[in-house]
PDB file of C-alpha atoms and ligand atoms in Angstrom:
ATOM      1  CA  UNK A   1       3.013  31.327 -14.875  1.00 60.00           C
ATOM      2  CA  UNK A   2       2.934  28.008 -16.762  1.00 79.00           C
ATOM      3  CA  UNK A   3       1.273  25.469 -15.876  1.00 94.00           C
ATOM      4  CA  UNK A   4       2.793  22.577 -13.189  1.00 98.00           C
ATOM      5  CA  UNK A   5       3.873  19.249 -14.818  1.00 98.00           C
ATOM      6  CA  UNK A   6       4.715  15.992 -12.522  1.00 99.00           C
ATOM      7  CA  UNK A   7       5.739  13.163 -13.981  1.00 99.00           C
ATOM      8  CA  UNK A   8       3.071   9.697 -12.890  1.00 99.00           C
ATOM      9  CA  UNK A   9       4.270   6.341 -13.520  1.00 99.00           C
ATOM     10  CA  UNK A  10       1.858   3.320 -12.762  1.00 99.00           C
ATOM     11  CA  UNK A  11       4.303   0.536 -12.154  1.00 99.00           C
ATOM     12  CA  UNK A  12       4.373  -2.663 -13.177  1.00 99.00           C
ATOM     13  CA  UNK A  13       1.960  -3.980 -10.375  1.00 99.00           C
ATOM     14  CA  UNK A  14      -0.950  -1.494 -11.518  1.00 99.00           C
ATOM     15  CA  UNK A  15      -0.819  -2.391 -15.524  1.00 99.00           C
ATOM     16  CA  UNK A  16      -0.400  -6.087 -14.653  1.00 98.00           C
ATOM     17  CA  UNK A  17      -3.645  -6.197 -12.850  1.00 98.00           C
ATOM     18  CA  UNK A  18      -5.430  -3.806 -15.493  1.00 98.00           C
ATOM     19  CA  UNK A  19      -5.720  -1.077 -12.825  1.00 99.00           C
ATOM     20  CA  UNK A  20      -4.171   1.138 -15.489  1.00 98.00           C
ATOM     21  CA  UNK A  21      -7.776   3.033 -16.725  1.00 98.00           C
ATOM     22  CA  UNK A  22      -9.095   3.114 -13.596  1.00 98.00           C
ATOM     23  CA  UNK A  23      -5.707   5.033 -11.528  1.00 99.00           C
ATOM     24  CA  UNK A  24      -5.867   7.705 -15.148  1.00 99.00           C
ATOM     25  CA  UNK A  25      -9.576   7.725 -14.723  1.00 98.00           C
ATOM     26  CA  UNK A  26      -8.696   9.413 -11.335  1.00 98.00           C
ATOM     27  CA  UNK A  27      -6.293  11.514 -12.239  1.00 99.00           C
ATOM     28  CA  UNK A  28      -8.783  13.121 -15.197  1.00 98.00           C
ATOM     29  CA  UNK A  29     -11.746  12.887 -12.770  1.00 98.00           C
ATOM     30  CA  UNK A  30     -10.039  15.119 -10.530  1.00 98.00           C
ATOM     31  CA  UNK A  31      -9.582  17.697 -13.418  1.00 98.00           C
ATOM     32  CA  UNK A  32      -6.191  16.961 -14.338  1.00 98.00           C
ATOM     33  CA  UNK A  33      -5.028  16.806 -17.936  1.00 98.00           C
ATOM     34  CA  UNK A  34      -2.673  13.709 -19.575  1.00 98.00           C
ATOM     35  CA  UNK A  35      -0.771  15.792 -21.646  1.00 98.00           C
ATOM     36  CA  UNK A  36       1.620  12.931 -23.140  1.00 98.00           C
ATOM     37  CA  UNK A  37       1.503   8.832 -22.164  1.00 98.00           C
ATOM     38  CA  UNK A  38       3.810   6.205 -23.018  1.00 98.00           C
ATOM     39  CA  UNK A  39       3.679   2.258 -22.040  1.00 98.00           C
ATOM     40  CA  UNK A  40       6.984   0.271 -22.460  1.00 98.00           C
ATOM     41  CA  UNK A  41       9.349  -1.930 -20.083  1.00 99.00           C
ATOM     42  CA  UNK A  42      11.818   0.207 -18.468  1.00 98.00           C
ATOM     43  CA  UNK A  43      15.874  -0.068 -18.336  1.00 98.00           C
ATOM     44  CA  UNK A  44      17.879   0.060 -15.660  1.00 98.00           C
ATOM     45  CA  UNK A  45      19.866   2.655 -16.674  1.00 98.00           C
ATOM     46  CA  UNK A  46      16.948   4.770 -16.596  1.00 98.00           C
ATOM     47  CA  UNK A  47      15.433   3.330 -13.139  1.00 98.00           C
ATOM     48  CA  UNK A  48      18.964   3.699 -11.710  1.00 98.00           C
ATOM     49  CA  UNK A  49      18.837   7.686 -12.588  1.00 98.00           C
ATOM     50  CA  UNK A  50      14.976   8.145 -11.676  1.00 98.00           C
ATOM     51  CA  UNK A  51      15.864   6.525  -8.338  1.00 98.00           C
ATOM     52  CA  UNK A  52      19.192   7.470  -7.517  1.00 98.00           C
ATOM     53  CA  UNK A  53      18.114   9.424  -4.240  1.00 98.00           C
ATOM     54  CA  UNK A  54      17.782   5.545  -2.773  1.00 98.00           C
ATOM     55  CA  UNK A  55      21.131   3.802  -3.931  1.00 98.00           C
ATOM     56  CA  UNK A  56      22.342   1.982  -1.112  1.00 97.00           C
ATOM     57  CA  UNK A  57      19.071   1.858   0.692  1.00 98.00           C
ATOM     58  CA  UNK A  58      17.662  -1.969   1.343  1.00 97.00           C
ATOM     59  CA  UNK A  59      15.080  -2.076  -0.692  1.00 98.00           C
ATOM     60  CA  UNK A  60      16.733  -0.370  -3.776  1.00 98.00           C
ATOM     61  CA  UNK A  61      17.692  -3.758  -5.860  1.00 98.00           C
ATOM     62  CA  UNK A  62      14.596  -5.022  -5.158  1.00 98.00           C
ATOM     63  CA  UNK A  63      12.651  -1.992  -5.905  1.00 98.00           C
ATOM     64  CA  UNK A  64      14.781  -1.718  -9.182  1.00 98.00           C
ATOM     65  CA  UNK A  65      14.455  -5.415 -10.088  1.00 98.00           C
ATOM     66  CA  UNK A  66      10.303  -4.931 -10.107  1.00 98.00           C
ATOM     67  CA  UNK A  67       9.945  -2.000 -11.295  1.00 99.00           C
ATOM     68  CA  UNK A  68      12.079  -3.580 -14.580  1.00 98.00           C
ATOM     69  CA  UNK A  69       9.960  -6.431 -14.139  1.00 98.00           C
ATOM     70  CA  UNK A  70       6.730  -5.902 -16.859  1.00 98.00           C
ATOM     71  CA  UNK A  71       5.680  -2.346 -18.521  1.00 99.00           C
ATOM     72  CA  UNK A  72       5.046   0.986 -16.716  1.00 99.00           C
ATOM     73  CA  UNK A  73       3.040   4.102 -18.097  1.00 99.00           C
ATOM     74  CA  UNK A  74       4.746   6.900 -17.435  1.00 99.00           C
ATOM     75  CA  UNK A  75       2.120  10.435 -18.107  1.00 99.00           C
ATOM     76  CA  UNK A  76       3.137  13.541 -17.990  1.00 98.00           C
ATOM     77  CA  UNK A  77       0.586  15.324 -16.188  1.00 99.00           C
ATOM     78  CA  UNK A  78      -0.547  19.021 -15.896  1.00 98.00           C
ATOM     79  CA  UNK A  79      -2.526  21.567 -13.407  1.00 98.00           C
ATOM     80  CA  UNK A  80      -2.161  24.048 -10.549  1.00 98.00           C
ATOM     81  CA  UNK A  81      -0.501  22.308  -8.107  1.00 98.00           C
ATOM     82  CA  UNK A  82      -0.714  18.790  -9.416  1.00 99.00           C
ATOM     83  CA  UNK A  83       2.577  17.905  -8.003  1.00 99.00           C
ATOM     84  CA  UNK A  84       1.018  17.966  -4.662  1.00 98.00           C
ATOM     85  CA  UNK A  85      -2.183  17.360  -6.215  1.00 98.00           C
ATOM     86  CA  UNK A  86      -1.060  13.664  -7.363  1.00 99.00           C
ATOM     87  CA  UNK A  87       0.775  13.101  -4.647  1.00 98.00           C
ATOM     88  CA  UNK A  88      -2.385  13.301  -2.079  1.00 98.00           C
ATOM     89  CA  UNK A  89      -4.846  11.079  -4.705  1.00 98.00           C
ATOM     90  CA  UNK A  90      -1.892   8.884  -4.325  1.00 99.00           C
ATOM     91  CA  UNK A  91      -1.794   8.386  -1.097  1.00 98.00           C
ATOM     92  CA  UNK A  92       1.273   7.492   1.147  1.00 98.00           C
ATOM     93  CA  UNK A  93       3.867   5.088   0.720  1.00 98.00           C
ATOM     94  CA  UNK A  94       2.993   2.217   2.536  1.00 98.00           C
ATOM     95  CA  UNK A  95      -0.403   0.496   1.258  1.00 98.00           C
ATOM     96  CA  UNK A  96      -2.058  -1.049   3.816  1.00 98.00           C
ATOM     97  CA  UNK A  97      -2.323   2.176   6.276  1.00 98.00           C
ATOM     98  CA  UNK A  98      -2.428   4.773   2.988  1.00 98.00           C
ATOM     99  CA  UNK A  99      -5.991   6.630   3.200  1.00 98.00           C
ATOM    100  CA  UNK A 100      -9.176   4.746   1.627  1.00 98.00           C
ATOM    101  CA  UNK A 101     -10.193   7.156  -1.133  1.00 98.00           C
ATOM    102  CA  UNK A 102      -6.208   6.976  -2.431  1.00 99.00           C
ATOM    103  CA  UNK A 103      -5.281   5.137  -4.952  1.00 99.00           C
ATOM    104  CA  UNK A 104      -2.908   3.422  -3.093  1.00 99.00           C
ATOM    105  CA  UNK A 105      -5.213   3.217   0.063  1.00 98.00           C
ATOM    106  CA  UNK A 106      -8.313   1.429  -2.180  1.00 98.00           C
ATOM    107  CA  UNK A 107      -6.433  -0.610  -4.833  1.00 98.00           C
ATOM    108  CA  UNK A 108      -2.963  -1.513  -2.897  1.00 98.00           C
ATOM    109  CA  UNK A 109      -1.911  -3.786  -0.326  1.00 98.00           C
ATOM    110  CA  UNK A 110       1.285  -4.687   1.187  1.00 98.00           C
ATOM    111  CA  UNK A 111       2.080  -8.400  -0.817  1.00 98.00           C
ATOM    112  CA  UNK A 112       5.175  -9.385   2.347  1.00 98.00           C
ATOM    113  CA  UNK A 113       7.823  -8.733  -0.040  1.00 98.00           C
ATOM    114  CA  UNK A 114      11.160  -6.575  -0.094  1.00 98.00           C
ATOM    115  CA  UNK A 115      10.134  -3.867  -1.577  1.00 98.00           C
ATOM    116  CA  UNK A 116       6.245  -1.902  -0.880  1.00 98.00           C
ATOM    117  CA  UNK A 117       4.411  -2.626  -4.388  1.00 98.00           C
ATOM    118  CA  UNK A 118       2.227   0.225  -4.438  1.00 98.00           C
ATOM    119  CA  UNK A 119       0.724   0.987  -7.754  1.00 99.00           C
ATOM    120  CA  UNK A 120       2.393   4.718  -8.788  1.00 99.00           C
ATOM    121  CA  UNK A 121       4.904   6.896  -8.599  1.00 99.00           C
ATOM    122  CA  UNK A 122       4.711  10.915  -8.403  1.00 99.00           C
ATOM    123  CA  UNK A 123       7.227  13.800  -8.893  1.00 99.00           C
ATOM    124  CA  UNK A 124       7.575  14.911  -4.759  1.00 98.00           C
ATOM    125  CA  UNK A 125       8.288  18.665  -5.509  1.00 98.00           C
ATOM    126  CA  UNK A 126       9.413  20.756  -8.858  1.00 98.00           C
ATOM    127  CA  UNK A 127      12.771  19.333  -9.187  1.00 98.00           C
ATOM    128  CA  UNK A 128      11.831  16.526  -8.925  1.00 98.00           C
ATOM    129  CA  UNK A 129       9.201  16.973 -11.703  1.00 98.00           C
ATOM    130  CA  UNK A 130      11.178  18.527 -13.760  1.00 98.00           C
ATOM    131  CA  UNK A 131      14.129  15.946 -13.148  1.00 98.00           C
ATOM    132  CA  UNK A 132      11.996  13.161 -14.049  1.00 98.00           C
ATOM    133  CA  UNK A 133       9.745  14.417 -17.029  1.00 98.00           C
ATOM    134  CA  UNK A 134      13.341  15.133 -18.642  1.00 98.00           C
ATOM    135  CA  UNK A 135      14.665  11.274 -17.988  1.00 98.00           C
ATOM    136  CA  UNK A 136      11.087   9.776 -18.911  1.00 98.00           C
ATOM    137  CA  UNK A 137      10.313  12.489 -21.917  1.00 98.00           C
ATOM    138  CA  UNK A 138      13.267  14.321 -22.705  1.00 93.00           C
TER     139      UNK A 138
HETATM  140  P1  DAT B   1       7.096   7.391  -2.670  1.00 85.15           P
HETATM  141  O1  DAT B   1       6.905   6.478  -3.868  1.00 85.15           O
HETATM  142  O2  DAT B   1       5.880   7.423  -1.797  1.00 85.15           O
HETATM  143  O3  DAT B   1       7.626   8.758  -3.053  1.00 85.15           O
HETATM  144  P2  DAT B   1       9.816   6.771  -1.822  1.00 85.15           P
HETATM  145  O4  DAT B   1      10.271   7.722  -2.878  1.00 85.15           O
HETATM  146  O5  DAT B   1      10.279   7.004  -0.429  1.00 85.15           O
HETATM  147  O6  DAT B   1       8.226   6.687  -1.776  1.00 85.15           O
HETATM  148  O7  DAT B   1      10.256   5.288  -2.207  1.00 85.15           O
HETATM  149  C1  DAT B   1      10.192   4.828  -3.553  1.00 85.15           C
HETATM  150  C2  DAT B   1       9.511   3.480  -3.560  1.00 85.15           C
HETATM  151  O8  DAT B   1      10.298   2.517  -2.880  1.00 85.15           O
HETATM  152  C3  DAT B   1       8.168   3.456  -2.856  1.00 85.15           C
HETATM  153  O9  DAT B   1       7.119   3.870  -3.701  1.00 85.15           O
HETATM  154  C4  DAT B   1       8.040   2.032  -2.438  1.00 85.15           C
HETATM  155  C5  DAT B   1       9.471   1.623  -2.121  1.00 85.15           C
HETATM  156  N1  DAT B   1       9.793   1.794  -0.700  1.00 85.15           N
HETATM  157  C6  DAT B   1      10.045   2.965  -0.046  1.00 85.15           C
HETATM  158  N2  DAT B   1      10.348   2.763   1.235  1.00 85.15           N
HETATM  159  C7  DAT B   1      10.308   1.419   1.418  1.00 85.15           C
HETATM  160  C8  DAT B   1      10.529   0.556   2.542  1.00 85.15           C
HETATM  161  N3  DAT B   1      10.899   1.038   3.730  1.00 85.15           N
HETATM  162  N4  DAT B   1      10.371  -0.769   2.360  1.00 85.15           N
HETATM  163  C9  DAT B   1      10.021  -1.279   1.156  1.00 85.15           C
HETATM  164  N5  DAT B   1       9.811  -0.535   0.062  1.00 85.15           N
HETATM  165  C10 DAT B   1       9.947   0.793   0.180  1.00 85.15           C
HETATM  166 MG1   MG B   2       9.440   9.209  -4.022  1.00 85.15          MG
END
């Protein structure tokens, strides 16, 4: 079987306050491989595809709007299981009750605005992955 791909983005939040090493430093530490990386300032066209499963949802403008609002690094990212893999050094949605030890648990926090800025993004399932590597890499 070939090896699982997700697709990690750190969002604009985690490269504007240099976390950007330390959240791939995790994702290598844990043994996973950065197979490809890219750093540039998202469309919306693309966000609007990548999110699409949360059109009409309230925070969906505002969760567009930021992640448009600086660069991203999107990796593509490969090992057994790493979709779920990521997904649990990630940590869950909401910062301020995601696990310590996650990388949303130790280096996020909720900031009181529309939309949870929480550091990353991560394929949820292989669909999803392979979804998203196509929009971001394809
Ligand atoms: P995840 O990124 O954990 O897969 P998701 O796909 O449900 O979460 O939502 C995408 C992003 O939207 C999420 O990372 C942060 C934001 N978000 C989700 N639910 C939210 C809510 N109820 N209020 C504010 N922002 C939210
Ligand atoms: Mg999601």
């Amino acid at each position: 079987m070939a090896t699982e791909e997700t697709l990690v983005l750190i969002k604009p939040d985690g490269v504007r306050r240099g976390l950007t090493g330390q959240i791939l430093a995790r994702i290598e530490a844990k043994g996973y491989e950065l197979v490809d990386l890219k750093k540039f300032t998202p469309a919306r066209g693309l966000l609007a595809e990548h999110y699409a499963e949360h059109e009409g949802k309230p925070f969906y403008e505002p969760l567009v709007e930021f992640m448009m609002s600086g660069d991203v690094v999107a990796a593509r990212v490969a090992g057994h299981r790493v979709i779920e893999g990521f997904r649990s050094l990630a940590g869950s949605t909401e910062p301020t009750t995601a696990a310590p030890g996650t990388i949303r648990g130790d280096l996020g926090r909720d900031w009181g605005l529309k939309v949870q800025q929480n550091l990353v993004h991560g394929s949820d399932s292989p669909e999803s992955a392979a979804r998203e590597l196509g929009l971001w890499f394809g």
